[in-house]
Amino acid sequence: MRFSVLSIIGHAPHPLTGQLLSPADRFEEVIETGVEAERLGFDAYAIGERHAGAFLSSSPTVLLGALAARTTRIKLLTGVTVVAILDPVRVAEDYATLDQISRGRIELVVGKGAEAGHFDLFGLDEKRQWDLQKEKYELLRRLWSEENVDWAGEFRPPLKSVTTVPRPYAGLPRIWHGSATSLNSPELAAQHGDPLFTANAVQPREAYAKLIAEYRRRFEEYGHDPANAHVAAGSGGLLIADSSQQAVERFKELYEAKVSQSFRPHLEGRAGYNTPFRTIEDAIANGPQLIGSPQQIIDKILGYREVYRHDLQSITVDGFGLSRGEQVETLRRFAEEIAPVVRKEAPTTLWG
């Protein structure tokens, strides 16, 4: 098993104190956490992309550039690159530049995004989101794989003999397909022989297991080697304590206040929104959230591994309002007490 740390750079008041960091302080926190993740031996660090809601992640390329300059080994991922609303030519240029700066450490996770508001913001029809996603992804793939590209499509002007520069550092970077609830992304990933990154953050395990099973089935039907059907899984946040009882005592108020803060009544019942695990006890017992003692978290990850057969586990430490020091301590405990056990029990060929 490999491990990635994700930040979507949430920027809401602390669920208990109401404190709100300045944007500058929040960006500093995210960058310093990425540097610390490399020092602790994590395999990857990912920055999300959001253009609506209480987030500061509208420009992930800028943050990843800062991380590329401060790190030397760790993979730099997105989570996700909202390719459906972007110009593939600009995406190809920006991320190839980052790939060169980082000397081949960039991998994209593409998706249509979780916030409906960004389609209106960019003047696009949300009803066409999957058409936008497919066309723009396939153009991006060609721009990175080929030179002198001739192309015509529906959502941008045609291209004639276009070679985007710079070229990627060492050929086509790996592109994952982020999937939360729809079978469209698993289908697109399987068609092109790409890996799948399932959100595994809100819905019960069975919903994500269905997506992954369909992805693996279609991957083989398209003629790809099933050994290359790599899967990654997110989580609904990470909170570590010495015991389950201590986790409840320490984090119950914080967890449940954050869930209440994030709850959006107008989206209740809409797949992919509003976790059904509203109490911390339910989250520990049944949810994808990694909350509890190190052994509980080990058991939960390996339990998901039995169902998903995933290669990469993504964790988030900045989603519940932990201080910077608490975030670093959480990463340290995960790296020292959890990751070595899971790596041994769940080997993978991903990233060598």
Short mmCIF file of C-alpha atoms in Angstrom, two decimals:
data_model
loop_
_atom_site.label_atom_id
_atom_site.label_comp_id
_atom_site.label_asym_id
_atom_site.label_seq_id
_atom_site.Cartn_x
_atom_site.Cartn_y
_atom_site.Cartn_z
CA MET A 1 0.00 0.00 0.00
CA ARG A 2 1.08 3.52 -0.81
CA PHE A 3 -0.11 6.59 1.08
CA SER A 4 -1.09 10.08 -0.05
CA VAL A 5 -2.10 13.17 1.93
CA LEU A 6 -4.88 15.30 0.42
CA SER A 7 -5.93 18.88 1.09
CA ILE A 8 -8.85 20.54 -0.67
CA ILE A 9 -7.93 23.67 1.33
CA GLY A 10 -11.19 24.15 3.13
CA HIS A 11 -11.64 27.68 4.46
CA ALA A 12 -14.56 27.67 6.86
CA PRO A 13 -14.57 28.93 10.45
CA HIS A 14 -13.43 26.43 13.05
CA PRO A 15 -16.55 24.38 13.89
CA LEU A 16 -16.19 25.02 17.64
CA THR A 17 -14.32 28.31 18.08
CA GLY A 18 -15.38 30.16 14.94
CA GLN A 19 -11.74 31.12 14.26
CA LEU A 20 -10.85 31.58 10.59
CA LEU A 21 -7.25 31.61 9.39
CA SER A 22 -6.26 34.24 6.86
CA PRO A 23 -5.79 32.90 3.32
CA ALA A 24 -2.03 33.49 3.61
CA ASP A 25 -1.82 31.46 6.83
CA ARG A 26 -3.97 28.70 5.37
CA PHE A 27 -1.75 28.42 2.29
CA GLU A 28 1.34 28.33 4.49
CA GLU A 29 -0.22 25.52 6.52
CA VAL A 30 -0.92 23.45 3.40
CA ILE A 31 2.60 23.91 2.00
CA GLU A 32 4.32 23.15 5.29
CA THR A 33 2.19 20.03 5.73
CA GLY A 34 3.32 18.84 2.30
CA VAL A 35 6.96 19.34 3.25
CA GLU A 36 6.35 17.43 6.48
CA ALA A 37 4.59 14.62 4.60
CA GLU A 38 7.72 14.08 2.50
CA ARG A 39 9.94 14.08 5.59
CA LEU A 40 7.73 11.45 7.23
CA GLY A 41 7.91 9.15 4.22
CA PHE A 42 4.49 9.57 2.63
CA ASP A 43 4.43 8.66 -1.05
CA ALA A 44 2.31 11.51 -2.40
CA TYR A 45 0.71 14.85 -1.55
CA ALA A 46 -2.40 16.03 -3.36
CA ILE A 47 -4.08 19.42 -3.75
CA GLY A 48 -7.74 19.63 -4.69
CA GLU A 49 -9.45 22.07 -7.03
CA ARG A 50 -12.64 23.90 -6.09
CA HIS A 51 -14.13 27.05 -7.59
CA ALA A 52 -17.19 27.36 -5.37
CA GLY A 53 -17.91 27.06 -1.67
CA ALA A 54 -15.67 27.63 1.35
CA PHE A 55 -12.38 26.62 -0.25
CA LEU A 56 -9.11 28.25 -1.33
CA SER A 57 -8.10 25.62 -3.88
CA SER A 58 -8.99 27.41 -7.10
CA SER A 59 -5.32 27.46 -8.27
CA PRO A 60 -3.76 24.08 -7.47
CA THR A 61 -0.94 24.58 -9.96
CA VAL A 62 0.40 27.49 -7.88
CA LEU A 63 0.39 25.44 -4.67
CA LEU A 64 1.93 22.42 -6.37
CA GLY A 65 4.65 24.64 -7.83
CA ALA A 66 5.51 25.84 -4.33
CA LEU A 67 5.62 22.23 -3.15
CA ALA A 68 7.77 21.19 -6.10
CA ALA A 69 10.32 23.79 -5.04
CA ARG A 70 10.29 22.65 -1.41
CA THR A 71 10.40 18.86 -1.97
CA THR A 72 12.52 16.39 -3.93
CA ARG A 73 10.93 12.94 -3.74
CA ILE A 74 7.21 12.93 -2.96
CA LYS A 75 4.71 12.49 -5.81
CA LEU A 76 2.57 15.58 -6.44
CA LEU A 77 -1.06 14.84 -7.29
CA THR A 78 -4.27 16.73 -7.87
CA GLY A 79 -7.55 15.86 -6.25
CA VAL A 80 -9.20 16.53 -8.62
CA THR A 81 -8.27 18.55 -11.67
CA VAL A 82 -11.70 19.70 -12.83
CA VAL A 83 -10.95 19.11 -16.49
CA ALA A 84 -14.64 19.45 -17.45
CA ILE A 85 -14.52 23.25 -16.90
CA LEU A 86 -10.96 23.91 -18.12
CA ASP A 87 -9.23 24.38 -21.47
CA PRO A 88 -7.22 21.19 -22.15
CA VAL A 89 -4.49 23.20 -23.88
CA ARG A 90 -3.96 25.26 -20.72
CA VAL A 91 -4.08 22.13 -18.54
CA ALA A 92 -1.48 20.45 -20.75
CA GLU A 93 0.84 23.46 -20.56
CA ASP A 94 0.48 24.13 -16.84
CA TYR A 95 0.92 20.59 -15.60
CA ALA A 96 3.69 19.73 -18.06
CA THR A 97 5.53 22.77 -16.67
CA LEU A 98 5.03 21.40 -13.16
CA ASP A 99 6.14 17.97 -14.36
CA GLN A 100 9.39 19.48 -15.63
CA ILE A 101 9.99 21.54 -12.48
CA SER A 102 9.41 18.50 -10.27
CA ARG A 103 11.34 16.20 -12.64
CA GLY A 104 8.51 13.80 -13.32
CA ARG A 105 6.63 13.80 -10.01
CA ILE A 106 3.27 15.11 -11.28
CA GLU A 107 0.22 12.84 -11.64
CA LEU A 108 -3.27 14.16 -12.38
CA VAL A 109 -6.51 12.96 -10.88
CA VAL A 110 -9.17 14.26 -13.26
CA GLY A 111 -12.87 14.62 -12.54
CA LYS A 112 -15.89 16.80 -13.11
CA GLY A 113 -15.69 18.13 -9.54
CA ALA A 114 -18.03 17.92 -6.58
CA GLU A 115 -19.37 21.48 -6.58
CA ALA A 116 -22.15 22.14 -9.06
CA GLY A 117 -21.58 25.92 -8.94
CA HIS A 118 -18.43 25.90 -10.99
CA PHE A 119 -20.26 25.15 -14.25
CA ASP A 120 -22.22 28.39 -14.03
CA LEU A 121 -19.07 30.25 -13.02
CA PHE A 122 -17.35 29.20 -16.25
CA GLY A 123 -20.45 29.64 -18.40
CA LEU A 124 -21.00 25.93 -19.00
CA ASP A 125 -24.11 23.79 -18.96
CA GLU A 126 -24.06 21.41 -15.99
CA LYS A 127 -26.37 19.05 -17.90
CA ARG A 128 -23.48 18.44 -20.34
CA GLN A 129 -20.93 17.74 -17.60
CA TRP A 130 -20.08 14.21 -18.71
CA ASP A 131 -19.81 15.22 -22.38
CA LEU A 132 -17.47 18.03 -21.31
CA GLN A 133 -15.45 15.65 -19.17
CA LYS A 134 -14.97 13.04 -21.88
CA GLU A 135 -14.10 15.39 -24.72
CA LYS A 136 -11.69 17.52 -22.72
CA TYR A 137 -9.94 14.56 -21.09
CA GLU A 138 -9.40 12.84 -24.43
CA LEU A 139 -7.96 16.02 -25.95
CA LEU A 140 -5.63 16.45 -22.96
CA ARG A 141 -4.41 12.89 -23.38
CA ARG A 142 -3.66 13.47 -27.06
CA LEU A 143 -1.85 16.74 -26.37
CA TRP A 144 0.47 14.95 -23.93
CA SER A 145 0.92 11.84 -26.08
CA GLU A 146 1.29 13.36 -29.54
CA GLU A 147 2.83 16.26 -31.41
CA ASN A 148 1.32 18.18 -34.34
CA VAL A 149 -2.20 17.40 -33.15
CA ASP A 150 -5.16 18.01 -35.47
CA TRP A 151 -8.41 18.04 -33.53
CA ALA A 152 -12.01 19.21 -33.76
CA GLY A 153 -14.70 18.91 -31.12
CA GLU A 154 -17.78 20.55 -29.66
CA PHE A 155 -16.54 22.59 -26.71
CA ARG A 156 -13.55 24.57 -27.97
CA PRO A 157 -12.17 25.82 -31.31
CA PRO A 158 -10.39 23.23 -33.49
CA LEU A 159 -6.64 22.72 -33.40
CA LYS A 160 -4.35 22.44 -36.42
CA SER A 161 -0.90 20.86 -36.06
CA VAL A 162 -0.57 21.87 -32.39
CA THR A 163 2.29 20.78 -30.16
CA THR A 164 1.94 22.08 -26.61
CA VAL A 165 5.08 23.13 -24.77
CA PRO A 166 6.74 22.21 -22.62
CA ARG A 167 6.39 18.50 -23.20
CA PRO A 168 5.94 16.32 -20.11
CA TYR A 169 9.15 15.33 -18.34
CA ALA A 170 9.20 11.65 -19.34
CA GLY A 171 6.23 10.89 -21.55
CA LEU A 172 2.56 10.83 -20.66
CA PRO A 173 2.13 11.37 -16.92
CA ARG A 174 -0.16 8.95 -15.14
CA ILE A 175 -3.75 10.22 -15.14
CA TRP A 176 -6.18 8.88 -12.55
CA HIS A 177 -9.95 9.25 -12.85
CA GLY A 178 -11.70 10.49 -9.73
CA SER A 179 -15.05 8.84 -9.05
CA ALA A 180 -17.59 9.52 -6.30
CA THR A 181 -20.95 8.13 -7.40
CA SER A 182 -21.22 7.81 -11.18
CA LEU A 183 -20.11 4.98 -13.45
CA ASN A 184 -19.03 7.49 -16.12
CA SER A 185 -15.54 8.03 -14.69
CA PRO A 186 -14.83 4.30 -14.15
CA GLU A 187 -15.90 3.68 -17.75
CA LEU A 188 -13.61 6.39 -19.12
CA ALA A 189 -10.71 5.13 -17.00
CA ALA A 190 -11.23 1.54 -18.11
CA GLN A 191 -11.48 2.52 -21.78
CA HIS A 192 -8.05 4.17 -21.71
CA GLY A 193 -6.36 1.75 -19.31
CA ASP A 194 -6.02 4.42 -16.63
CA PRO A 195 -6.19 3.96 -12.84
CA LEU A 196 -9.29 4.81 -10.78
CA PHE A 197 -9.36 7.05 -7.69
CA THR A 198 -12.54 6.47 -5.70
CA ALA A 199 -13.59 9.14 -3.22
CA ASN A 200 -14.52 6.68 -0.44
CA ALA A 201 -15.38 9.66 1.72
CA VAL A 202 -19.13 9.97 2.19
CA GLN A 203 -21.14 6.97 1.02
CA PRO A 204 -21.20 3.46 2.54
CA ARG A 205 -18.60 0.96 1.37
CA GLU A 206 -21.01 -0.91 -0.91
CA ALA A 207 -21.50 2.11 -3.17
CA TYR A 208 -17.79 2.45 -3.90
CA ALA A 209 -17.29 -1.31 -4.19
CA LYS A 210 -19.85 -1.32 -7.01
CA LEU A 211 -17.95 1.37 -8.91
CA ILE A 212 -14.62 -0.42 -8.50
CA ALA A 213 -16.00 -3.80 -9.55
CA GLU A 214 -17.51 -2.28 -12.68
CA TYR A 215 -14.21 -0.52 -13.44
CA ARG A 216 -12.22 -3.78 -13.18
CA ARG A 217 -14.76 -5.64 -15.33
CA ARG A 218 -14.67 -3.02 -18.09
CA PHE A 219 -10.87 -2.68 -17.82
CA GLU A 220 -10.49 -6.32 -18.85
CA GLU A 221 -13.21 -6.09 -21.51
CA TYR A 222 -11.24 -3.29 -23.17
CA GLY A 223 -8.28 -5.69 -23.38
CA HIS A 224 -6.02 -4.19 -20.72
CA ASP A 225 -3.89 -6.28 -18.35
CA PRO A 226 -5.88 -6.49 -15.10
CA ALA A 227 -2.61 -6.23 -13.17
CA ASN A 228 -2.49 -2.60 -14.26
CA ALA A 229 -5.97 -1.74 -12.94
CA HIS A 230 -4.66 0.32 -10.06
CA VAL A 231 -7.19 1.74 -7.61
CA ALA A 232 -6.87 4.46 -4.98
CA ALA A 233 -9.30 5.20 -2.17
CA GLY A 234 -9.90 8.32 -0.15
CA SER A 235 -11.22 8.56 3.38
CA GLY A 236 -13.50 10.87 5.30
CA GLY A 237 -10.75 12.30 7.48
CA LEU A 238 -8.17 11.03 9.99
CA LEU A 239 -8.30 11.38 13.78
CA ILE A 240 -5.94 9.23 15.90
CA ALA A 241 -6.20 8.52 19.63
CA ASP A 242 -4.82 5.86 21.93
CA SER A 243 -8.15 4.02 22.10
CA SER A 244 -11.65 4.11 20.68
CA GLN A 245 -12.95 5.49 23.96
CA GLN A 246 -10.37 8.27 23.95
CA ALA A 247 -11.21 9.08 20.31
CA VAL A 248 -14.87 9.53 21.21
CA GLU A 249 -14.07 11.61 24.28
CA ARG A 250 -11.53 13.79 22.51
CA PHE A 251 -13.12 14.28 19.09
CA LYS A 252 -16.88 13.74 19.42
CA GLU A 253 -17.85 17.40 19.75
CA LEU A 254 -15.40 18.45 17.04
CA TYR A 255 -16.45 15.75 14.57
CA GLU A 256 -20.16 16.26 14.99
CA ALA A 257 -19.89 20.05 14.86
CA LYS A 258 -17.97 19.79 11.60
CA VAL A 259 -20.50 17.38 10.10
CA SER A 260 -23.29 19.77 11.10
CA GLN A 261 -21.38 22.72 9.64
CA SER A 262 -20.92 20.92 6.32
CA PHE A 263 -24.51 19.71 6.10
CA ARG A 264 -26.44 21.33 3.25
CA PRO A 265 -30.19 20.71 3.49
CA HIS A 266 -30.80 21.56 -0.17
CA LEU A 267 -28.50 18.67 -1.12
CA GLU A 268 -29.87 16.13 1.36
CA GLY A 269 -30.34 12.82 -0.38
CA ARG A 270 -28.18 13.77 -3.36
CA ALA A 271 -25.54 11.11 -3.94
CA GLY A 272 -22.05 12.23 -3.05
CA TYR A 273 -23.09 14.86 -0.52
CA ASN A 274 -23.75 15.00 3.21
CA THR A 275 -22.25 12.04 5.03
CA PRO A 276 -24.85 9.73 6.58
CA PHE A 277 -22.42 9.07 9.47
CA ARG A 278 -23.58 11.97 11.61
CA THR A 279 -22.24 10.73 14.99
CA ILE A 280 -18.65 9.87 15.70
CA GLU A 281 -19.64 6.45 17.01
CA ASP A 282 -21.34 5.63 13.69
CA ALA A 283 -18.37 6.98 11.75
CA ILE A 284 -15.93 4.81 13.72
CA ALA A 285 -18.04 1.69 13.35
CA ASN A 286 -19.38 2.02 9.82
CA GLY A 287 -17.99 5.02 7.94
CA PRO A 288 -14.91 5.49 5.74
CA GLN A 289 -13.54 7.98 8.28
CA LEU A 290 -10.28 6.79 9.87
CA ILE A 291 -10.99 7.54 13.52
CA GLY A 292 -9.78 5.63 16.56
CA SER A 293 -6.69 3.85 17.81
CA PRO A 294 -3.86 2.95 15.42
CA GLN A 295 -4.99 -0.68 15.43
CA GLN A 296 -8.57 0.29 14.63
CA ILE A 297 -7.37 2.36 11.69
CA ILE A 298 -5.11 -0.44 10.48
CA ASP A 299 -8.04 -2.87 10.63
CA LYS A 300 -10.33 -0.46 8.78
CA ILE A 301 -7.86 0.19 5.94
CA LEU A 302 -7.17 -3.53 5.54
CA GLY A 303 -10.92 -4.20 5.65
CA TYR A 304 -11.41 -1.82 2.76
CA ARG A 305 -8.43 -3.38 1.02
CA GLU A 306 -10.17 -6.78 1.08
CA VAL A 307 -13.11 -5.30 -0.82
CA TYR A 308 -11.42 -2.69 -3.04
CA ARG A 309 -7.99 -4.30 -3.57
CA HIS A 310 -6.69 -0.75 -3.70
CA ASP A 311 -3.05 0.24 -4.03
CA LEU A 312 -3.12 3.81 -2.70
CA GLN A 313 -4.80 5.11 0.45
CA SER A 314 -5.44 8.84 0.67
CA ILE A 315 -5.81 10.54 4.05
CA THR A 316 -6.85 14.05 5.09
CA VAL A 317 -5.73 15.73 8.30
CA ASP A 318 -7.00 19.29 7.83
CA GLY A 319 -10.72 18.67 7.48
CA PHE A 320 -11.87 18.82 11.10
CA GLY A 321 -10.18 21.97 12.37
CA LEU A 322 -7.06 20.47 13.93
CA SER A 323 -4.29 22.98 14.60
CA ARG A 324 -1.14 22.83 12.50
CA GLY A 325 0.70 21.11 15.34
CA GLU A 326 -2.08 18.55 15.73
CA GLN A 327 -2.06 17.88 11.99
CA VAL A 328 1.68 17.20 12.03
CA GLU A 329 1.35 14.95 15.07
CA THR A 330 -1.44 13.03 13.35
CA LEU A 331 0.74 12.53 10.28
CA ARG A 332 3.64 11.41 12.45
CA ARG A 333 1.55 8.81 14.29
CA PHE A 334 0.14 7.52 11.01
CA ALA A 335 3.60 7.27 9.45
CA GLU A 336 5.14 5.53 12.44
CA GLU A 337 2.33 3.40 13.87
CA ILE A 338 -0.01 2.62 10.98
CA ALA A 339 1.70 2.86 7.59
CA PRO A 340 4.45 0.24 8.23
CA VAL A 341 1.91 -2.41 9.23
CA VAL A 342 -0.38 -1.75 6.28
CA ARG A 343 2.53 -1.65 3.81
CA LYS A 344 3.63 -5.09 4.98
CA GLU A 345 0.14 -6.59 4.88
CA ALA A 346 -0.87 -5.00 1.56
CA PRO A 347 2.02 -4.94 -0.93
CA THR A 348 1.58 -3.20 -4.27
CA THR A 349 3.44 -2.66 -7.53
CA LEU A 350 2.29 0.96 -7.80
CA TRP A 351 5.25 3.36 -8.05
CA GLY A 352 7.71 0.48 -7.99
#
